[in-house]
Coordinates of N, CA, C and O in Angstrom, one line a residue:
S21 N 11.2 18.6 3.1 CA 10.4 18.2 4.3 C 10.5 19.3 5.3 O 11.5 19.5 6.0
G22 N 9.4 20.1 5.4 CA 9.4 21.2 6.3 C 8.5 20.9 7.5 O 8.2 19.7 7.8
P23 N 8.1 21.9 8.3 CA 7.3 21.6 9.5 C 5.9 21.1 9.2 O 5.3 20.5 10.0
W24 N 5.5 21.3 8.0 CA 4.2 20.8 7.6 C 4.1 19.3 7.2 O 3.1 18.7 7.1
A25 N 5.3 18.7 7.0 CA 5.4 17.3 6.5 C 4.8 16.3 7.4 O 4.0 15.5 7.0
Q26 N 5.0 16.4 8.7 CA 4.5 15.4 9.7 C 3.0 15.5 9.8 O 2.3 14.5 9.7
P27 N 2.4 16.7 10.0 CA 0.9 16.8 10.0 C 0.3 16.3 8.7 O -0.8 15.7 8.7
C28 N 0.9 16.6 7.6 CA 0.4 16.2 6.3 C 0.4 14.7 6.1 O -0.6 14.1 5.7
L29 N 1.5 14.1 6.6 CA 1.6 12.6 6.5 C 0.5 12.0 7.4 O -0.1 11.0 7.0
I30 N 0.3 12.5 8.6 CA -0.8 12.0 9.5 C -2.2 12.1 8.8 O -3.0 11.2 8.8
T31 N -2.4 13.3 8.2 CA -3.7 13.5 7.6 C -3.9 12.5 6.4 O -5.0 11.9 6.3
V32 N -2.9 12.3 5.6 CA -3.1 11.4 4.5 C -3.2 10.0 5.0 O -4.0 9.2 4.5
S33 N -2.5 9.6 6.1 CA -2.6 8.3 6.7 C -4.0 8.0 7.2 O -4.4 6.8 7.2
V34 N -4.7 9.0 7.6 CA -6.1 8.8 8.1 C -7.1 8.9 7.0 O -8.0 8.1 6.9
L35 N -6.9 9.8 6.0 CA -7.9 10.0 5.0 C -7.9 8.9 3.9 O -9.0 8.5 3.4
C36 N -6.7 8.4 3.5 CA -6.7 7.4 2.5 C -7.4 6.1 2.8 O -8.2 5.7 2.0
P37 N -7.2 5.5 4.0 CA -8.0 4.3 4.2 C -9.5 4.6 4.2 O -10.3 3.8 3.7
G38 N -10.0 5.7 4.8 CA -11.4 6.0 4.8 C -11.9 6.2 3.4 O -13.0 5.7 3.0
A39 N -11.2 6.9 2.6 CA -11.6 7.2 1.2 C -11.6 5.8 0.4 O -12.6 5.6 -0.3
L40 N -10.6 5.0 0.6 CA -10.6 3.7 -0.1 C -11.7 2.8 0.4 O -12.3 2.1 -0.4
M41 N -12.1 2.8 1.7 CA -13.2 2.0 2.1 C -14.5 2.6 1.5 O -15.4 1.8 1.2
G42 N -14.6 3.9 1.4 CA -15.8 4.4 0.8 C -16.0 4.0 -0.7 O -17.0 3.6 -1.1
V43 N -14.9 4.1 -1.4 CA -14.9 3.7 -2.8 C -15.2 2.2 -2.9 O -16.0 1.8 -3.8
G44 N -14.6 1.4 -2.1 CA -14.8 0.0 -2.1 C -16.3 -0.3 -1.8 O -16.8 -1.2 -2.5
D45 N -16.9 0.4 -0.9 CA -18.4 0.2 -0.7 C -19.2 0.6 -1.9 O -20.2 -0.1 -2.2
V46 N -18.9 1.7 -2.5 CA -19.6 2.1 -3.7 C -19.5 1.0 -4.8 O -20.5 0.6 -5.4
V47 N -18.3 0.5 -5.0 CA -18.0 -0.5 -6.0 C -18.9 -1.8 -5.6 O -19.5 -2.4 -6.4
S48 N -18.8 -2.1 -4.3 CA -19.6 -3.3 -3.9 C -21.1 -3.1 -4.1 O -21.7 -4.0 -4.6
Q49 N -21.6 -2.0 -3.8 CA -23.1 -1.7 -4.0 C -23.5 -1.7 -5.4 O -24.5 -2.2 -5.8
Q50 N -22.6 -1.0 -6.2 CA -23.0 -0.8 -7.6 C -22.6 -1.9 -8.6 O -23.4 -2.3 -9.4
L51 N -21.5 -2.5 -8.4 CA -21.0 -3.5 -9.4 C -21.3 -4.9 -8.9 O -21.6 -5.8 -9.7
V52 N -21.1 -5.2 -7.6 CA -21.2 -6.5 -7.1 C -22.7 -6.8 -6.8 O -23.3 -7.8 -7.3
E53 N -23.3 -5.9 -6.0 CA -24.7 -6.1 -5.6 C -25.7 -5.5 -6.6 O -26.9 -5.8 -6.5
Q54 N -25.2 -4.7 -7.5 CA -26.0 -4.1 -8.5 C -27.3 -3.5 -8.0 O -28.4 -3.7 -8.5
K55 N -27.1 -2.6 -7.0 CA -28.3 -1.9 -6.4 C -28.8 -0.8 -7.2 O -29.9 -0.4 -7.0
G56 N -28.0 -0.2 -8.0 CA -28.4 1.0 -8.8 C -28.4 2.2 -7.9 O -28.2 2.1 -6.7
L57 N -28.6 3.4 -8.5 CA -28.5 4.6 -7.7 C -29.6 4.8 -6.7 O -29.4 5.3 -5.6
R58 N -30.8 4.3 -7.0 CA -31.9 4.5 -6.1 C -31.8 3.5 -4.9 O -32.2 3.8 -3.8
G59 N -31.1 2.4 -5.1 CA -31.0 1.4 -4.0 C -29.7 1.6 -3.2 O -29.4 0.9 -2.3
H60 N -28.9 2.6 -3.7 CA -27.6 2.8 -3.0 C -27.8 3.4 -1.6 O -28.6 4.3 -1.4
S61 N -27.1 2.8 -0.6 CA -27.2 3.3 0.7 C -26.0 4.2 1.1 O -24.9 3.7 1.3
G62 N -26.3 5.5 1.0 CA -25.2 6.5 1.4 C -24.8 6.3 2.9 O -23.6 6.5 3.2
R63 N -25.8 5.9 3.7 CA -25.5 5.7 5.1 C -24.4 4.5 5.3 O -23.5 4.6 6.1
R64 N -24.6 3.5 4.5 CA -23.7 2.4 4.6 C -22.3 2.8 4.1 O -21.3 2.4 4.7
T65 N -22.3 3.6 3.0 CA -21.0 4.1 2.5 C -20.3 4.9 3.6 O -19.1 4.8 3.8
L66 N -21.0 5.8 4.2 CA -20.4 6.7 5.3 C -20.0 5.8 6.4 O -18.9 6.1 7.0
R67 N -20.7 4.8 6.8 CA -20.3 3.9 7.9 C -19.0 3.2 7.5 O -18.1 3.1 8.3
M68 N -18.9 2.7 6.3 CA -17.6 2.0 5.9 C -16.5 3.0 5.8 O -15.3 2.7 6.2
M69 N -16.7 4.3 5.5 CA -15.7 5.3 5.5 C -15.2 5.5 6.9 O -14.0 5.7 7.2
A70 N -16.2 5.6 7.8 CA -15.8 5.8 9.3 C -15.0 4.7 9.8 O -14.0 4.9 10.5
I71 N -15.3 3.5 9.4 CA -14.5 2.3 9.8 C -13.0 2.5 9.3 O -12.1 2.3 10.0
G72 N -12.9 2.9 8.0 CA -11.6 3.1 7.4 C -10.8 4.3 8.1 O -9.6 4.2 8.2
F73 N -11.6 5.3 8.5 CA -10.9 6.4 9.1 C -10.4 6.0 10.5 O -9.3 6.4 10.9
C74 N -11.1 5.2 11.2 CA -10.7 4.8 12.6 C -9.8 3.6 12.6 O -8.8 3.6 13.2
F75 N -10.2 2.5 11.9 CA -9.4 1.3 11.9 C -10.0 0.4 10.8 O -11.1 0.5 10.4
V76 N -9.1 -0.5 10.4 CA -9.5 -1.5 9.4 C -9.2 -2.9 9.9 O -8.1 -3.2 10.3
V77 N -10.3 -3.7 10.0 CA -10.2 -5.0 10.5 C -10.6 -6.0 9.4 O -11.6 -5.8 8.8
S78 N -9.9 -7.0 9.2 CA -10.2 -8.0 8.2 C -11.5 -8.7 8.5 O -11.7 -9.2 9.6
A79 N -12.4 -8.8 7.5 CA -13.6 -9.5 7.7 C -13.4 -11.0 7.5 O -14.2 -11.8 8.0
Q80 N -12.4 -11.4 6.9 CA -12.1 -12.8 6.7 C -10.6 -13.1 6.8 O -9.9 -12.9 5.8
P81 N -10.1 -13.5 8.0 CA -8.7 -13.6 8.2 C -8.0 -14.6 7.2 O -6.9 -14.5 6.9
S82 N -8.8 -15.6 6.7 CA -8.2 -16.6 5.8 C -7.8 -15.9 4.4 O -7.0 -16.5 3.7
L83 N -8.3 -14.7 4.1 CA -7.9 -14.1 2.9 C -6.8 -13.1 3.1 O -6.5 -12.4 2.1
T84 N -6.2 -13.0 4.3 CA -5.2 -12.0 4.5 C -3.9 -12.3 3.8 O -3.0 -11.5 3.7
W85 N -3.8 -13.5 3.1 CA -2.6 -13.8 2.3 C -2.6 -12.9 1.1 O -1.5 -12.8 0.5
I86 N -3.7 -12.3 0.7 CA -3.7 -11.4 -0.5 C -2.7 -10.3 -0.4 O -1.9 -10.1 -1.3
W87 N -2.6 -9.6 0.8 CA -1.7 -8.5 0.9 C -0.2 -8.8 0.7 O 0.5 -8.2 0.0
P88 N 0.2 -9.9 1.5 CA 1.7 -10.2 1.2 C 1.9 -10.6 -0.2 O 3.0 -10.3 -0.8
A89 N 1.0 -11.4 -0.8 CA 1.2 -11.8 -2.2 C 1.3 -10.6 -3.1 O 2.1 -10.5 -4.1
V90 N 0.4 -9.6 -2.9 CA 0.4 -8.4 -3.7 C 1.7 -7.6 -3.5 O 2.3 -7.1 -4.5
Q91 N 2.1 -7.5 -2.3 CA 3.4 -6.8 -2.1 C 4.6 -7.4 -2.7 O 5.5 -6.8 -3.2
V92 N 4.6 -8.7 -2.6 CA 5.8 -9.5 -3.2 C 5.8 -9.2 -4.7 O 6.8 -8.8 -5.3
A93 N 4.6 -9.4 -5.4 CA 4.5 -9.1 -6.8 C 4.8 -7.7 -7.1 O 5.5 -7.4 -8.1
N94 N 4.3 -6.8 -6.3 CA 4.5 -5.3 -6.5 C 6.0 -5.0 -6.4 O 6.5 -4.3 -7.3
F95 N 6.7 -5.5 -5.5 CA 8.1 -5.1 -5.3 C 9.0 -5.8 -6.4 O 10.0 -5.3 -6.8
Y96 N 8.6 -7.0 -6.9 CA 9.4 -7.7 -7.8 C 9.1 -7.3 -9.3 O 10.0 -7.4 -10.1
F97 N 7.9 -7.0 -9.6 CA 7.5 -6.9 -11.0 C 7.1 -5.5 -11.4 O 7.0 -5.2 -12.6
I98 N 6.7 -4.7 -10.5 CA 6.1 -3.4 -10.8 C 7.1 -2.3 -10.6 O 7.8 -2.2 -9.6
P99 N 7.3 -1.4 -11.6 CA 8.2 -0.3 -11.5 C 7.8 0.6 -10.3 O 6.7 0.8 -10.0
L100 N 8.8 1.2 -9.7 CA 8.6 2.0 -8.5 C 7.5 3.1 -8.7 O 6.7 3.2 -7.8
N101 N 7.5 3.8 -9.8 CA 6.5 4.8 -10.0 C 5.0 4.3 -10.1 O 4.1 5.1 -10.1
Y102 N 4.8 3.0 -10.3 CA 3.5 2.5 -10.4 C 3.0 1.7 -9.1 O 1.9 1.3 -9.0
R103 N 3.9 1.5 -8.2 CA 3.6 0.7 -7.0 C 2.5 1.2 -6.2 O 1.6 0.4 -5.7
L104 N 2.4 2.5 -5.9 CA 1.3 3.0 -5.1 C 0.0 2.8 -5.8 O -1.0 2.4 -5.2
A105 N -0.1 3.0 -7.1 CA -1.3 2.8 -7.9 C -1.8 1.4 -7.8 O -3.0 1.1 -7.7
V106 N -0.8 0.5 -7.9 CA -1.2 -1.0 -7.8 C -1.8 -1.3 -6.4 O -2.9 -1.9 -6.3
V107 N -1.2 -0.8 -5.4 CA -1.7 -1.1 -4.0 C -3.1 -0.4 -3.8 O -4.0 -1.0 -3.3
Q108 N -3.2 0.8 -4.4 CA -4.5 1.4 -4.2 C -5.6 0.7 -5.0 O -6.8 0.6 -4.5
C109 N -5.3 0.2 -6.2 CA -6.3 -0.5 -7.0 C -6.7 -1.8 -6.2 O -7.9 -2.2 -6.2
V110 N -5.7 -2.5 -5.7 CA -6.0 -3.8 -5.0 C -6.8 -3.4 -3.7 O -7.7 -4.2 -3.3
A111 N -6.5 -2.3 -3.1 CA -7.2 -1.9 -1.9 C -8.7 -1.7 -2.2 O -9.5 -2.0 -1.4
I112 N -9.0 -1.1 -3.3 CA -10.4 -0.9 -3.7 C -11.1 -2.2 -3.9 O -12.2 -2.4 -3.4
V113 N -10.4 -3.2 -4.5 CA -11.0 -4.5 -4.7 C -11.2 -5.2 -3.3 O -12.3 -5.7 -3.0
W114 N -10.2 -5.1 -2.5 CA -10.2 -5.7 -1.1 C -11.3 -5.0 -0.3 O -12.1 -5.7 0.4
N115 N -11.4 -3.7 -0.4 CA -12.5 -3.0 0.4 C -13.9 -3.3 -0.1 O -14.8 -3.3 0.7
S116 N -14.0 -3.5 -1.4 CA -15.3 -3.9 -2.0 C -15.7 -5.3 -1.4 O -16.8 -5.5 -1.0
Y117 N -14.7 -6.2 -1.3 CA -15.0 -7.5 -0.7 C -15.4 -7.3 0.7 O -16.4 -7.9 1.2
L118 N -14.7 -6.5 1.5 CA -15.0 -6.4 2.9 C -16.4 -5.7 3.1 O -17.1 -6.2 4.0
S119 N -16.7 -4.8 2.3 CA -18.0 -4.1 2.4 C -19.1 -5.1 2.1 O -20.1 -5.2 2.8
W120 N -18.9 -5.9 1.0 CA -19.9 -6.9 0.6 C -20.1 -8.0 1.8 O -21.2 -8.3 2.2
K121 N -19.0 -8.4 2.3 CA -19.0 -9.5 3.3 C -19.6 -8.9 4.6 O -20.4 -9.6 5.3
A122 N -19.3 -7.7 5.0 CA -19.8 -7.1 6.2 C -21.3 -6.8 6.1 O -22.0 -6.7 7.1
N123 N -21.8 -6.7 4.9 CA -23.2 -6.3 4.8 C -24.1 -7.5 4.2 O -25.1 -7.2 3.7
Q124 N -23.6 -8.7 4.4 CA -24.4 -9.9 4.0 C -25.6 -10.0 5.0 O -25.5 -9.7 6.1
P125 N -26.8 -10.4 4.4 CA -27.9 -10.5 5.3 C -27.8 -11.7 6.3 O -27.0 -12.6 6.1

């Protein structure tokens, strides 16, 4: 851990949520809503990424039980070297849901 560690940690802390929100929106548009490439809204994906870069607010507070449940299962059943991957996979599913919910007509 050198002098670059703190700025690197801050950068990753900002970029990861934005990237995960973007991937979640792409999954939502392509797999859930089945818009296809021509119907895909890049503007919507960029908007969701911006939300992830700045802040993440739950679209449905009643589903916030998911994260504690995931973390309990993650710490009890998942080996240490796979925990980050599990959280990131669940984050993509969660962000897909948030994107779909936020863009309902």
